[in-house]
């Protein structure tokens, strides 16, 4: 965060307020990752493929910022530090939030969880392998279809983390994301009513759970809220959900997904819009648009809510300023978003649109479970809304009202998205994506309400105000504490990837990763774990026998351009059959441009492998043979 804090000093309008600089420290690091992604594209993928290049670039930026700080201190006639009590309070609040949610990180290292986290780790490894954008786990020419800024950021942190693997880079990203969210929330509360309002907002927006703690008998967490027909989602009154929680605070649970990073950026965008609305200066609106554009390059659903909120901010401007404000705010946001969206639009036309790649049912909570999951936030938000209504002239209140309206609108209408645009947009149209974005402005209002109550009680009795603050903390923190402490025991991790990262003994994953330094193509028995660990392209991915389009590629007609799944299954079965001929091996290798093949040792006696130099690998109790066919 120090690096991001230093970068924010380059923006003149942020220089005089260290709390604002702290709030934008995380987005500043994301901007650095975006610049590096531009270098990655210009270099044809060579930049992220070189750890030295990333480290030297980052080191030079840090050295330049340090030199700038020294020169400014030497030239300044005043020796007073620009940091003050507000900044220290903001830092303390941010660190407490990061510690609260970060405890599982250090107890679980490395964060080798499966599912979508494994996909994102593999996509990040593709950048580190020298690809210009993440593409697909499968061999063949598959264009990018997922926003890539999260992977660029993770790639940057991976090269700065000992071990140099995406799964290891998740730990610092988790801490930075939690720090960034809390810092931005503190800044919003401070804009409304000072530093202590900022502290209350940071607590209720980033660290407040629901009432589920009253129902548990020990440490527990609902890992799969869809289990038992969805009944498990309401087991603790909608609280303590590992995934798809309606409570915005639970976005801080490890590992950090793109939506979690986007959420921290979204709050920073609200801070930027509030400051721009207060100053009325077009450069400030441009900066707000830039931060909003970062959201769009990370995750689509918070960007949609952010665009609607920005549109609301524009409409709330004076009539004569709406056009210029709209251009300054929405223009940069859409321009940055187009860096990803325009190439995807071209591919959308070429490959026949999108298909639905969701693999799980939506999480739908009844109203009582929604309120139970939000906990103390709901009544405090009502108090905060009353307080904000009396201060509706303040820019931060207008921005918050626009965000609240945007979140409510998306919750109410998101189901229409796949109806209007097709089933390929099914995942973007699920309400559970937007409930946390509706909960966010309510949590901010709750911060306002908690501060207003404390101020009112303090006029009568300091002890009463302290007791009320203690009650808020006592009702807010138990569920996050329980979830954080329970997570390591409740969540499954990949033992194979964990061993490969920590054991030091060579296994299949380690041998694959060491085989080539570029974008290799491979055929292996366990493709899902191999992709997450190496970022290579594979003959087969997932379980096509169980699910069509097992690789979850969004392009509808992609299998008309690459080898279809049925052919891939037949070819892999032949490779692993033990009866492969040399001619069949050559045909399969040419079809997928294979560089390396891994087969069980018992199947390595096939005639097709005769004459090839194999490398025996022991992986736990099983033995494999790795055959190199070509250089990556």
Coordinates of C-alpha atoms in Angstrom, one line a residue:
X1 CA 0.0 0.0 0.0
X2 CA 3.0 2.3 0.5
X3 CA 3.7 2.1 -3.2
X4 CA 0.1 3.0 -4.0
X5 CA 0.2 5.8 -1.5
X6 CA 3.3 7.2 -3.1
X7 CA 1.7 7.0 -6.6
X8 CA -1.4 9.0 -5.4
X9 CA 1.0 11.9 -4.6
X10 CA 1.4 12.4 -8.3
X11 CA -2.2 13.6 -8.5
X12 CA -2.3 17.3 -7.6
X13 CA -5.9 17.3 -6.2
X14 CA -5.1 14.4 -3.9
X15 CA -1.8 15.7 -2.5
X16 CA -3.2 17.8 0.3
X17 CA -5.4 15.1 1.9
X18 CA -3.5 12.0 3.1
X19 CA -6.7 10.2 3.9
X20 CA -7.8 10.5 0.3
X21 CA -4.4 9.3 -0.8
X22 CA -4.8 6.3 1.4
X23 CA -8.2 5.6 0.0
X24 CA -6.8 5.6 -3.5
X25 CA -3.6 3.7 -2.7
X26 CA -5.1 0.3 -3.8
X27 CA -6.6 1.7 -7.1
X28 CA -3.1 3.3 -7.8
X29 CA -1.5 -0.2 -7.6
X30 CA -4.2 -1.4 -9.9
X31 CA -3.4 1.4 -12.4
X32 CA 0.3 0.2 -12.2
X33 CA -0.9 -3.3 -13.1
X34 CA -2.9 -1.8 -16.0
X35 CA 0.1 0.0 -17.3
X36 CA 2.1 -3.2 -17.1
X37 CA -0.7 -4.9 -19.0
X38 CA -0.2 -2.4 -21.8
X39 CA 3.5 -3.1 -21.8
X40 CA 2.6 -6.8 -21.9
X41 CA 0.5 -6.3 -25.1
X42 CA 3.1 -4.1 -26.7
X43 CA 5.8 -6.6 -26.0
X44 CA 3.9 -9.5 -27.4
X45 CA 3.6 -11.1 -23.9
X46 CA 7.3 -10.8 -23.0
X47 CA 6.9 -8.4 -20.0
X48 CA 5.0 -10.6 -17.5
X49 CA 7.0 -13.6 -18.8
X50 CA 10.0 -12.0 -17.2
X51 CA 10.0 -11.8 -13.4
X52 CA 13.1 -9.6 -13.6
X53 CA 11.4 -7.1 -15.9
X54 CA 8.4 -6.8 -13.5
X55 CA 10.6 -6.5 -10.4
X56 CA 13.0 -4.0 -12.0
X57 CA 10.1 -1.8 -13.2
X58 CA 8.4 -1.9 -9.8
X59 CA 11.7 -1.2 -8.1
X60 CA 12.4 1.8 -10.4
X61 CA 8.9 3.2 -9.7
X62 CA 9.4 2.8 -6.0
X63 CA 12.9 4.3 -6.1
X64 CA 11.6 7.3 -8.1
X65 CA 8.8 7.9 -5.6
X66 CA 11.2 7.6 -2.7
X67 CA 13.5 10.1 -4.3
X68 CA 10.6 12.5 -5.0
X69 CA 9.6 12.3 -1.4
X70 CA 13.1 13.1 -0.2
X71 CA 13.5 16.0 -2.6
X72 CA 10.1 17.4 -1.6
X73 CA 10.9 17.1 2.1
X74 CA 14.3 18.8 1.6
X75 CA 12.8 21.7 -0.4
X76 CA 9.8 22.2 2.0
X77 CA 10.2 25.0 4.4
X78 CA 7.9 23.3 6.8
X79 CA 9.0 20.1 8.6
X80 CA 5.5 19.1 9.7
X81 CA 4.4 15.7 8.5
X82 CA 1.5 15.7 6.2
X83 CA 0.0 12.8 8.0
X84 CA -2.3 13.5 10.8
X85 CA -4.7 11.9 13.3
X86 CA -7.3 11.1 10.6
X87 CA -4.7 9.2 8.5
X88 CA -3.5 7.2 11.4
X89 CA -7.1 6.3 12.3
X90 CA -7.8 5.3 8.7
X91 CA -4.7 3.1 8.7
X92 CA -5.6 1.5 12.0
X93 CA -9.2 0.7 10.8
X94 CA -7.9 -0.7 7.5
X95 CA -5.3 -2.9 9.2
X96 CA -7.9 -4.2 11.7
X97 CA -10.2 -5.2 8.8
X98 CA -7.3 -6.9 7.0
X99 CA -6.3 -8.8 10.1
X100 CA -9.8 -9.9 10.8
X101 CA -10.3 -11.3 7.4
X102 CA -6.7 -12.2 6.7
X103 CA -6.2 -14.7 9.5
X104 CA -7.2 -17.6 7.3
X105 CA -4.6 -16.6 4.7
X106 CA -1.7 -17.2 7.1
X107 CA -3.2 -20.4 8.4
X108 CA -3.9 -21.9 5.0
X109 CA -0.9 -20.8 2.9
X110 CA -0.9 -21.4 0.1
X111 CA -4.5 -20.7 -0.9
X112 CA -4.9 -23.6 -3.2
X113 CA -8.7 -23.7 -3.3
X114 CA -10.4 -25.1 -6.4
X115 CA -13.3 -24.1 -8.5
X116 CA -13.2 -20.6 -10.0
X117 CA -10.1 -19.7 -7.9
X118 CA -8.1 -22.4 -9.8
X119 CA -9.3 -21.1 -13.1
X120 CA -8.2 -17.5 -12.3
X121 CA -4.8 -18.9 -11.1
X122 CA -4.4 -20.7 -14.4
X123 CA -5.3 -17.6 -16.4
X124 CA -2.8 -15.6 -14.4
X125 CA -0.1 -18.2 -15.2
X126 CA -0.9 -17.8 -18.9
X127 CA 0.1 -14.1 -18.6
X128 CA 3.3 -15.2 -16.8
X129 CA 3.9 -17.8 -19.6
X130 CA 4.0 -14.9 -22.2
X131 CA 0.4 -14.7 -23.5
X132 CA -0.9 -11.2 -24.1
X133 CA -4.3 -12.0 -22.5
X134 CA -5.8 -15.0 -20.6
X135 CA -7.4 -17.3 -23.1
X136 CA -8.6 -20.9 -22.4
X137 CA -7.4 -24.1 -20.8
X138 CA -7.8 -25.9 -24.1
X139 CA -5.4 -26.1 -27.1
X140 CA -6.4 -24.1 -30.1
X141 CA -7.0 -20.4 -30.9
X142 CA -9.5 -19.3 -28.2
X143 CA -9.8 -15.5 -27.7
X144 CA -10.0 -13.9 -24.3
X145 CA -13.5 -13.8 -22.9
X146 CA -13.0 -12.7 -19.2
X147 CA -11.9 -9.3 -17.9
X148 CA -8.2 -9.5 -17.3
X149 CA -7.2 -6.7 -14.9
X150 CA -7.5 -9.0 -11.9
X151 CA -5.1 -11.4 -13.5
X152 CA -2.7 -8.6 -14.4
X153 CA -2.7 -7.4 -10.8
X154 CA -2.2 -11.0 -9.5
X155 CA 0.6 -11.4 -12.0
X156 CA 2.3 -8.3 -10.7
X157 CA 2.0 -9.5 -7.0
X158 CA 3.1 -13.0 -8.0
X159 CA 6.4 -11.7 -9.3
X160 CA 6.9 -9.7 -6.1
X161 CA 6.1 -12.7 -3.9
X162 CA 8.7 -15.4 -2.9
X163 CA 7.9 -18.6 -4.9
X164 CA 6.7 -16.8 -8.0
X165 CA 3.4 -18.7 -8.4
X166 CA -0.1 -17.3 -8.8
X167 CA -1.5 -19.3 -5.9
X168 CA 1.2 -17.7 -3.7
X169 CA 0.3 -14.2 -5.0
X170 CA -3.2 -14.6 -3.7
X171 CA -2.1 -14.0 -0.1
X172 CA -0.8 -10.4 -0.6
X173 CA -3.7 -9.7 -3.0
X174 CA -6.2 -10.7 -0.2
X175 CA -4.6 -8.4 2.3
X176 CA -4.4 -5.5 -0.2
X177 CA -8.0 -5.9 -1.3
X178 CA -9.3 -5.8 2.3
X179 CA -7.1 -2.8 3.1
X180 CA -8.3 -1.0 0.0
X181 CA -12.0 -1.6 0.7
X182 CA -11.7 -0.4 4.3
X183 CA -9.6 2.6 3.3
X184 CA -12.2 3.7 0.7
X185 CA -15.1 3.2 3.1
X186 CA -13.3 5.3 5.8
X187 CA -12.9 8.1 3.3
X188 CA -16.6 8.0 2.4
X189 CA -17.7 8.2 6.1
X190 CA -15.1 11.0 6.7
X191 CA -16.5 13.0 3.7
X192 CA -19.9 12.9 5.4
X193 CA -19.2 13.6 9.0
X194 CA -15.5 13.4 9.9
X195 CA -13.0 10.7 11.0
X196 CA -15.1 8.9 13.5
X197 CA -17.9 8.5 11.0
X198 CA -15.2 7.1 8.7
X199 CA -14.2 4.5 11.3
X200 CA -17.9 3.5 11.8
X201 CA -18.4 3.2 8.0
X202 CA -15.2 1.1 7.6
X203 CA -16.4 -1.2 10.4
X204 CA -20.0 -1.7 9.2
X205 CA -19.1 -1.8 5.5
X206 CA -16.1 -4.1 5.6
X207 CA -16.4 -6.1 8.9
X208 CA -20.0 -6.4 10.0
X209 CA -21.7 -9.8 9.8
X210 CA -25.3 -10.9 10.4
X211 CA -27.1 -12.5 13.3
X212 CA -26.1 -16.1 12.4
X213 CA -23.5 -16.2 15.2
X214 CA -26.4 -16.6 17.7
X215 CA -27.4 -19.9 16.0
X216 CA -24.0 -21.7 15.8
X217 CA -22.8 -24.2 18.4
X218 CA -19.2 -23.8 17.4
X219 CA -17.0 -22.6 14.6
X220 CA -18.8 -23.2 11.3
X221 CA -19.3 -21.8 7.8
X222 CA -21.8 -22.6 5.0
X223 CA -19.3 -23.5 2.3
X224 CA -22.0 -24.6 -0.2
X225 CA -25.2 -22.5 0.3
X226 CA -26.8 -24.5 -2.6
X227 CA -26.7 -27.8 -0.7
X228 CA -29.9 -29.5 0.4
X229 CA -31.9 -27.7 -2.2
X230 CA -30.7 -24.4 -0.9
X231 CA -31.8 -25.0 2.7
X232 CA -28.2 -24.7 3.9
X233 CA -28.2 -21.0 2.8
X234 CA -30.8 -20.2 5.5
X235 CA -29.2 -22.5 8.2
X236 CA -27.8 -19.4 10.0
X237 CA -30.4 -16.9 8.9
X238 CA -28.7 -16.1 5.7
X239 CA -25.4 -15.4 7.5
X240 CA -22.0 -17.1 7.4
X241 CA -22.1 -17.9 3.7
X242 CA -18.7 -18.6 2.1
X243 CA -19.9 -17.8 -1.4
X244 CA -22.8 -15.7 -2.7
X245 CA -23.4 -13.9 0.6
X246 CA -25.8 -11.0 0.4
X247 CA -23.6 -9.3 3.1
X248 CA -21.0 -7.2 1.4
X249 CA -18.4 -7.7 4.2
X250 CA -18.1 -11.4 3.4
X251 CA -16.5 -10.5 0.1
X252 CA -13.3 -10.2 2.2
X253 CA -13.2 -14.0 2.9
X254 CA -10.2 -15.6 1.1
X255 CA -9.4 -16.2 -1.6
X256 CA -9.8 -12.9 -3.4
X257 CA -11.9 -13.3 -6.6
X258 CA -12.2 -10.6 -9.3
X259 CA -15.6 -9.5 -7.9
X260 CA -14.0 -8.8 -4.5
X261 CA -11.2 -6.7 -6.1
X262 CA -13.8 -4.9 -8.2
X263 CA -15.9 -4.2 -5.1
X264 CA -12.9 -2.4 -3.4
X265 CA -12.4 -0.4 -6.7
X266 CA -16.2 0.3 -6.8
X267 CA -16.1 2.0 -3.4
X268 CA -13.0 4.0 -4.4
X269 CA -15.0 5.1 -7.4
X270 CA -17.8 6.3 -5.1
X271 CA -15.2 8.3 -3.1
X272 CA -13.9 9.9 -6.4
X273 CA -17.4 10.7 -7.6
X274 CA -18.2 12.4 -4.2
X275 CA -15.1 14.5 -4.3
X276 CA -15.8 15.5 -7.9
X277 CA -19.3 16.4 -7.1
X278 CA -18.1 18.6 -4.3
X279 CA -15.4 20.4 -6.3
X280 CA -17.3 20.6 -9.6
X281 CA -14.0 20.4 -11.4
X282 CA -13.9 18.4 -14.6
X283 CA -10.5 16.9 -13.9
X284 CA -11.9 15.4 -10.7
X285 CA -14.7 13.8 -12.7
X286 CA -12.2 12.4 -15.1
X287 CA -10.3 10.8 -12.3
X288 CA -13.6 9.3 -11.0
X289 CA -14.2 7.9 -14.5
X290 CA -10.8 6.3 -14.5
X291 CA -11.4 4.5 -11.2
X292 CA -14.8 3.4 -12.5
X293 CA -13.2 2.1 -15.7
X294 CA -10.8 -0.1 -13.5
X295 CA -14.0 -1.7 -12.2
X296 CA -15.1 -2.6 -15.7
X297 CA -11.8 -4.2 -16.5
X298 CA -12.1 -6.4 -13.4
X299 CA -15.7 -7.5 -13.2
X300 CA -18.9 -6.7 -15.2
X301 CA -21.7 -6.6 -12.6
X302 CA -20.3 -4.0 -10.3
X303 CA -19.4 -2.0 -13.4
X304 CA -23.0 -2.0 -14.5
X305 CA -24.1 -0.7 -11.1
X306 CA -21.3 1.9 -11.2
X307 CA -22.3 3.1 -14.6
X308 CA -25.9 3.5 -13.4
X309 CA -24.7 5.3 -10.3
X310 CA -22.5 7.6 -12.4
X311 CA -25.5 8.4 -14.6
X312 CA -27.5 9.3 -11.5
X313 CA -24.7 11.6 -10.4
X314 CA -24.8 13.3 -13.8
X315 CA -28.6 13.7 -13.7
X316 CA -28.3 15.3 -10.2
X317 CA -26.0 17.9 -11.5
X318 CA -27.2 21.4 -12.5
X319 CA -28.8 21.4 -15.9
X320 CA -26.1 23.4 -17.6
X321 CA -23.3 21.2 -16.4
X322 CA -24.8 17.7 -17.1
X323 CA -23.3 17.3 -20.6
X324 CA -19.7 18.2 -19.6
X325 CA -20.0 16.3 -16.4
X326 CA -21.3 13.2 -18.2
X327 CA -18.5 13.3 -20.8
X328 CA -15.8 13.8 -18.1
X329 CA -17.2 11.0 -15.9
X330 CA -18.6 8.4 -18.3
X331 CA -16.1 9.0 -21.1
X332 CA -12.9 7.7 -19.3
X333 CA -14.9 4.8 -17.7
X334 CA -16.2 3.6 -21.1
X335 CA -12.9 4.2 -22.8
X336 CA -11.0 2.0 -20.3
X337 CA -13.8 -0.6 -20.4
X338 CA -13.5 -0.7 -24.1
X339 CA -9.9 -2.0 -23.9
X340 CA -11.5 -5.3 -23.0
X341 CA -15.0 -4.9 -24.3
X342 CA -14.1 -4.0 -28.0
X343 CA -12.0 -7.1 -28.7
X344 CA -14.6 -9.2 -27.0
X345 CA -17.3 -7.6 -29.1
X346 CA -15.4 -8.5 -32.3
X347 CA -15.0 -12.1 -31.1
X348 CA -18.7 -12.1 -30.1
X349 CA -19.7 -11.6 -33.7
X350 CA -17.1 -14.0 -35.1
X351 CA -17.9 -16.9 -32.8
X352 CA -21.7 -16.6 -32.7
X353 CA -22.2 -14.9 -29.3
X354 CA -22.0 -16.3 -25.8
X355 CA -23.3 -19.6 -24.2
X356 CA -24.3 -20.0 -20.6
X357 CA -21.3 -21.4 -18.7
X358 CA -22.8 -21.4 -15.2
X359 CA -22.4 -24.7 -13.3
X360 CA -24.4 -24.0 -10.2
X361 CA -27.9 -22.8 -9.3
X362 CA -28.4 -19.2 -8.1
X363 CA -28.6 -18.5 -4.3
X364 CA -32.0 -17.1 -3.4
X365 CA -32.7 -16.0 0.1
X366 CA -36.1 -15.1 1.6
X367 CA -36.5 -11.6 3.0
X368 CA -36.0 -12.7 6.6
X369 CA -32.7 -14.4 5.7
X370 CA -31.6 -11.3 3.8
X371 CA -32.2 -9.2 6.9
X372 CA -30.6 -11.8 9.1
X373 CA -27.5 -11.8 6.9
X374 CA -27.3 -8.0 7.1
X375 CA -27.7 -8.0 10.9
X376 CA -27.2 -4.7 12.7
X377 CA -26.7 -2.9 9.4
X378 CA -30.4 -2.7 8.6
X379 CA -31.6 -0.7 11.6
X380 CA -28.6 1.5 11.6
X381 CA -29.0 2.1 7.9
X382 CA -32.5 3.4 8.6
X383 CA -31.1 5.9 11.1
X384 CA -28.4 6.8 8.6
X385 CA -30.9 7.4 5.9
X386 CA -32.8 9.8 8.1
X387 CA -29.6 11.6 8.9
X388 CA -28.5 11.7 5.3
X389 CA -31.9 13.0 4.2
X390 CA -31.4 16.0 6.4
X391 CA -28.0 16.5 4.6
X392 CA -29.2 15.7 1.1
X393 CA -27.4 18.7 -0.3
X394 CA -24.0 17.2 0.5
X395 CA -22.3 15.6 -2.6
X396 CA -21.5 12.4 -0.8
X397 CA -25.2 11.9 0.0
X398 CA -26.1 12.5 -3.7
X399 CA -23.6 9.9 -4.8
X400 CA -24.7 7.4 -2.2
X401 CA -28.3 7.9 -3.2
X402 CA -27.4 7.3 -6.8
X403 CA -25.5 4.1 -5.8
X404 CA -28.4 2.9 -3.7
X405 CA -30.9 3.5 -6.6
X406 CA -28.6 1.7 -9.0
X407 CA -28.2 -1.3 -6.8
X408 CA -31.9 -1.6 -6.1
X409 CA -32.6 -1.2 -9.8
X410 CA -30.2 -4.1 -10.7
X411 CA -31.7 -6.3 -8.0
X412 CA -35.2 -5.7 -9.4
X413 CA -34.4 -6.0 -13.1
X414 CA -31.3 -8.2 -13.4
X415 CA -33.5 -11.2 -14.3
X416 CA -34.4 -9.4 -17.6
X417 CA -30.8 -9.4 -18.8
X418 CA -30.8 -13.0 -20.2
X419 CA -34.3 -12.5 -21.5
X420 CA -33.2 -9.5 -23.5
X421 CA -29.7 -10.5 -24.5
X422 CA -29.9 -14.3 -24.5
X423 CA -29.0 -17.2 -22.3
X424 CA -25.3 -16.5 -22.7
X425 CA -25.8 -13.6 -20.2
X426 CA -27.4 -15.8 -17.6
X427 CA -24.7 -15.4 -15.1
X428 CA -24.7 -11.6 -15.3
X429 CA -28.5 -11.7 -14.8
X430 CA -28.5 -13.5 -11.4
X431 CA -29.8 -11.4 -8.5
X432 CA -27.3 -12.8 -6.0
X433 CA -24.6 -10.8 -7.9
X434 CA -26.3 -7.5 -7.1
X435 CA -27.5 -8.0 -3.5
X436 CA -24.1 -7.2 -2.1
X437 CA -24.0 -4.1 -4.3
X438 CA -27.3 -3.0 -2.8
X439 CA -26.0 -3.9 0.7
X440 CA -23.0 -1.7 0.2
X441 CA -24.7 1.7 0.3
X442 CA -26.9 0.5 3.1
X443 CA -23.8 -0.4 5.1
X444 CA -22.4 3.0 4.4
X445 CA -25.6 4.6 5.6
X446 CA -25.3 2.4 8.7
X447 CA -21.9 3.9 9.4
X448 CA -23.6 7.4 9.2
X449 CA -26.3 6.2 11.5
X450 CA -24.0 4.7 14.1
X451 CA -22.0 7.9 14.2
X452 CA -25.1 10.0 14.5
X453 CA -26.4 7.9 17.4
X454 CA -23.0 8.0 19.2
X455 CA -22.9 11.8 18.8
X456 CA -26.4 12.2 20.2
X457 CA -25.8 9.9 23.1
X458 CA -22.4 11.6 23.9
X459 CA -24.2 14.9 24.5
X460 CA -26.0 13.2 27.3
X461 CA -23.4 10.8 28.6
X462 CA -20.0 9.7 27.3
X463 CA -20.5 6.3 29.0
X464 CA -23.8 5.8 27.2
X465 CA -22.1 6.6 23.8
X466 CA -19.3 4.1 24.6
X467 CA -21.8 1.4 25.6
X468 CA -23.8 1.9 22.4
X469 CA -20.6 1.7 20.3
X470 CA -19.6 -1.5 22.2
X471 CA -23.0 -3.0 21.4
X472 CA -22.6 -2.2 17.7
X473 CA -19.2 -3.9 17.7
X474 CA -20.5 -6.9 19.7
X475 CA -23.2 -7.4 17.2
X476 CA -21.1 -6.8 14.1
X477 CA -17.8 -8.8 14.6
X478 CA -18.8 -12.3 15.9
X479 CA -19.9 -13.7 12.5
X480 CA -16.8 -12.5 10.6
X481 CA -14.6 -13.9 13.4
X482 CA -16.4 -17.2 13.3
X483 CA -16.1 -17.4 9.5
X484 CA -12.4 -16.5 9.5
X485 CA -11.5 -19.0 12.2
X486 CA -13.7 -21.7 10.7
X487 CA -12.5 -21.3 7.0
X488 CA -9.3 -23.4 7.1
X489 CA -11.1 -26.4 8.5
X490 CA -14.2 -26.1 6.3
X491 CA -12.8 -25.3 2.8
X492 CA -11.2 -27.9 0.6
X493 CA -7.8 -27.3 -0.9
X494 CA -5.9 -29.2 -3.6
X495 CA -3.4 -31.5 -1.9
X496 CA -1.5 -32.0 -5.2
X497 CA -1.0 -28.3 -5.8
X498 CA -0.1 -27.7 -2.1
X499 CA 2.5 -30.4 -2.3
X500 CA 3.9 -29.0 -5.5
X501 CA 4.3 -25.6 -4.0
X502 CA 5.6 -26.6 -0.6
X503 CA 7.1 -30.2 -0.7
X504 CA 10.2 -29.6 -2.7
X505 CA 10.0 -33.0 -4.3
X506 CA 9.3 -33.4 -8.0
X507 CA 5.8 -34.6 -9.0
X508 CA 3.8 -34.4 -12.1
X509 CA 2.8 -30.7 -11.7
X510 CA 6.3 -29.6 -10.8
X511 CA 7.8 -31.6 -13.8
X512 CA 5.2 -30.1 -16.1
X513 CA 6.0 -26.5 -14.9
X514 CA 9.7 -27.1 -15.3
X515 CA 9.3 -28.6 -18.8
X516 CA 8.7 -25.3 -20.6
X517 CA 8.7 -21.6 -19.9
X518 CA 6.2 -20.6 -22.6
X519 CA 2.7 -21.4 -23.6
X520 CA 3.0 -25.2 -23.7
X521 CA 0.4 -27.6 -25.0
X522 CA 0.0 -30.9 -23.1
X523 CA -2.0 -34.0 -22.6
X524 CA -2.2 -35.2 -19.0
X525 CA -4.4 -37.3 -16.8
X526 CA -5.4 -34.5 -14.4
X527 CA -5.9 -31.4 -16.5
X528 CA -7.8 -29.2 -14.1
X529 CA -5.1 -29.1 -11.5
X530 CA -2.4 -29.0 -14.2
X531 CA -4.0 -25.9 -15.8
X532 CA -4.3 -24.1 -12.4
X533 CA -0.6 -24.8 -11.7
X534 CA 1.0 -24.3 -15.1
X535 CA -1.4 -22.2 -17.2
X536 CA -0.6 -24.6 -20.1
X537 CA -3.1 -25.5 -22.8
X538 CA -4.5 -29.1 -22.7
X539 CA -5.9 -31.6 -25.0
X540 CA -8.8 -32.0 -22.6
X541 CA -10.0 -30.0 -19.6
X542 CA -12.7 -30.9 -17.0
X543 CA -15.2 -33.7 -17.4
X544 CA -16.8 -33.6 -20.9
X545 CA -18.5 -36.9 -20.2
X546 CA -20.4 -35.2 -17.3
X547 CA -20.9 -31.8 -18.7
X548 CA -20.9 -30.3 -22.2
X549 CA -18.4 -27.5 -22.7
X550 CA -16.5 -28.6 -19.6
X551 CA -13.8 -26.0 -20.2
X552 CA -16.5 -23.3 -19.7
X553 CA -15.6 -21.4 -22.9
X554 CA -18.1 -18.6 -23.5
X555 CA -18.0 -18.6 -27.3
X556 CA -21.0 -20.3 -28.8
X557 CA -19.4 -21.6 -31.9
X558 CA -15.8 -22.2 -30.6
X559 CA -15.8 -25.9 -31.3
X560 CA -16.3 -25.2 -35.0
X561 CA -12.9 -23.5 -34.8
X562 CA -11.0 -25.8 -32.5
X563 CA -11.1 -29.6 -32.1
X564 CA -14.5 -30.6 -30.7
X565 CA -14.8 -32.3 -27.3
X566 CA -15.9 -35.6 -28.7
X567 CA -12.7 -35.9 -30.7
X568 CA -10.6 -34.8 -27.7
X569 CA -12.1 -37.5 -25.5
X570 CA -11.3 -40.2 -28.2
X571 CA -7.8 -38.9 -28.7
X572 CA -7.0 -38.8 -24.9
X573 CA -8.5 -42.3 -24.4
X574 CA -6.2 -43.5 -27.2
X575 CA -3.1 -41.7 -25.7
X576 CA -3.8 -43.3 -22.3
X577 CA -4.8 -46.8 -23.7
X578 CA -1.4 -48.5 -23.7
X579 CA -2.0 -49.6 -27.3
X580 CA -1.0 -46.3 -29.1
X581 CA 1.0 -46.6 -32.4
X582 CA 3.7 -44.2 -33.6
X583 CA 1.5 -43.1 -36.4
X584 CA -1.4 -42.4 -34.1
X585 CA 0.8 -40.5 -31.7
X586 CA 2.1 -38.3 -34.5
X587 CA -1.4 -37.6 -35.7
X588 CA -2.7 -36.6 -32.3
X589 CA 0.4 -34.5 -31.6
X590 CA 0.0 -32.6 -34.9
X591 CA -3.8 -32.1 -34.3
X592 CA -3.2 -30.4 -30.9
X593 CA 0.4 -29.1 -31.5
X594 CA 1.4 -31.1 -28.4
X595 CA 4.7 -30.3 -26.7
X596 CA 4.5 -32.8 -23.8
X597 CA 2.5 -35.9 -22.9
X598 CA 2.2 -37.5 -19.4
X599 CA 0.9 -41.1 -19.2
X600 CA 0.6 -43.6 -16.3
X601 CA 3.7 -45.8 -16.2
X602 CA 1.7 -48.9 -17.0
X603 CA 0.5 -47.3 -20.3
X604 CA 4.0 -46.1 -21.3
X605 CA 4.9 -49.4 -23.0
X606 CA 2.8 -48.6 -26.0
X607 CA 4.6 -48.8 -29.4
X608 CA 3.9 -45.1 -30.0
X609 CA 6.3 -44.1 -27.2
X610 CA 9.1 -46.5 -28.4
X611 CA 12.2 -44.5 -29.2
X612 CA 11.1 -41.5 -27.1
X613 CA 13.1 -40.6 -24.1
X614 CA 10.7 -40.6 -21.1
X615 CA 11.1 -39.3 -17.6
X616 CA 9.7 -41.2 -14.8
X617 CA 7.9 -39.3 -12.1
X618 CA 6.6 -40.6 -8.8
X619 CA 3.4 -38.8 -7.7
X620 CA 2.4 -40.0 -4.3
X621 CA 1.7 -43.8 -4.8
X622 CA 1.3 -43.5 -8.6
X623 CA 4.0 -43.4 -11.2
X624 CA 3.9 -41.6 -14.5
X625 CA 6.2 -41.1 -17.5
X626 CA 6.7 -37.6 -19.1
X627 CA 7.5 -37.6 -22.8
X628 CA 8.7 -34.4 -24.4
X629 CA 7.6 -34.1 -28.0
X630 CA 8.6 -30.5 -28.8
X631 CA 10.0 -27.4 -27.1
X632 CA 7.5 -24.8 -25.8

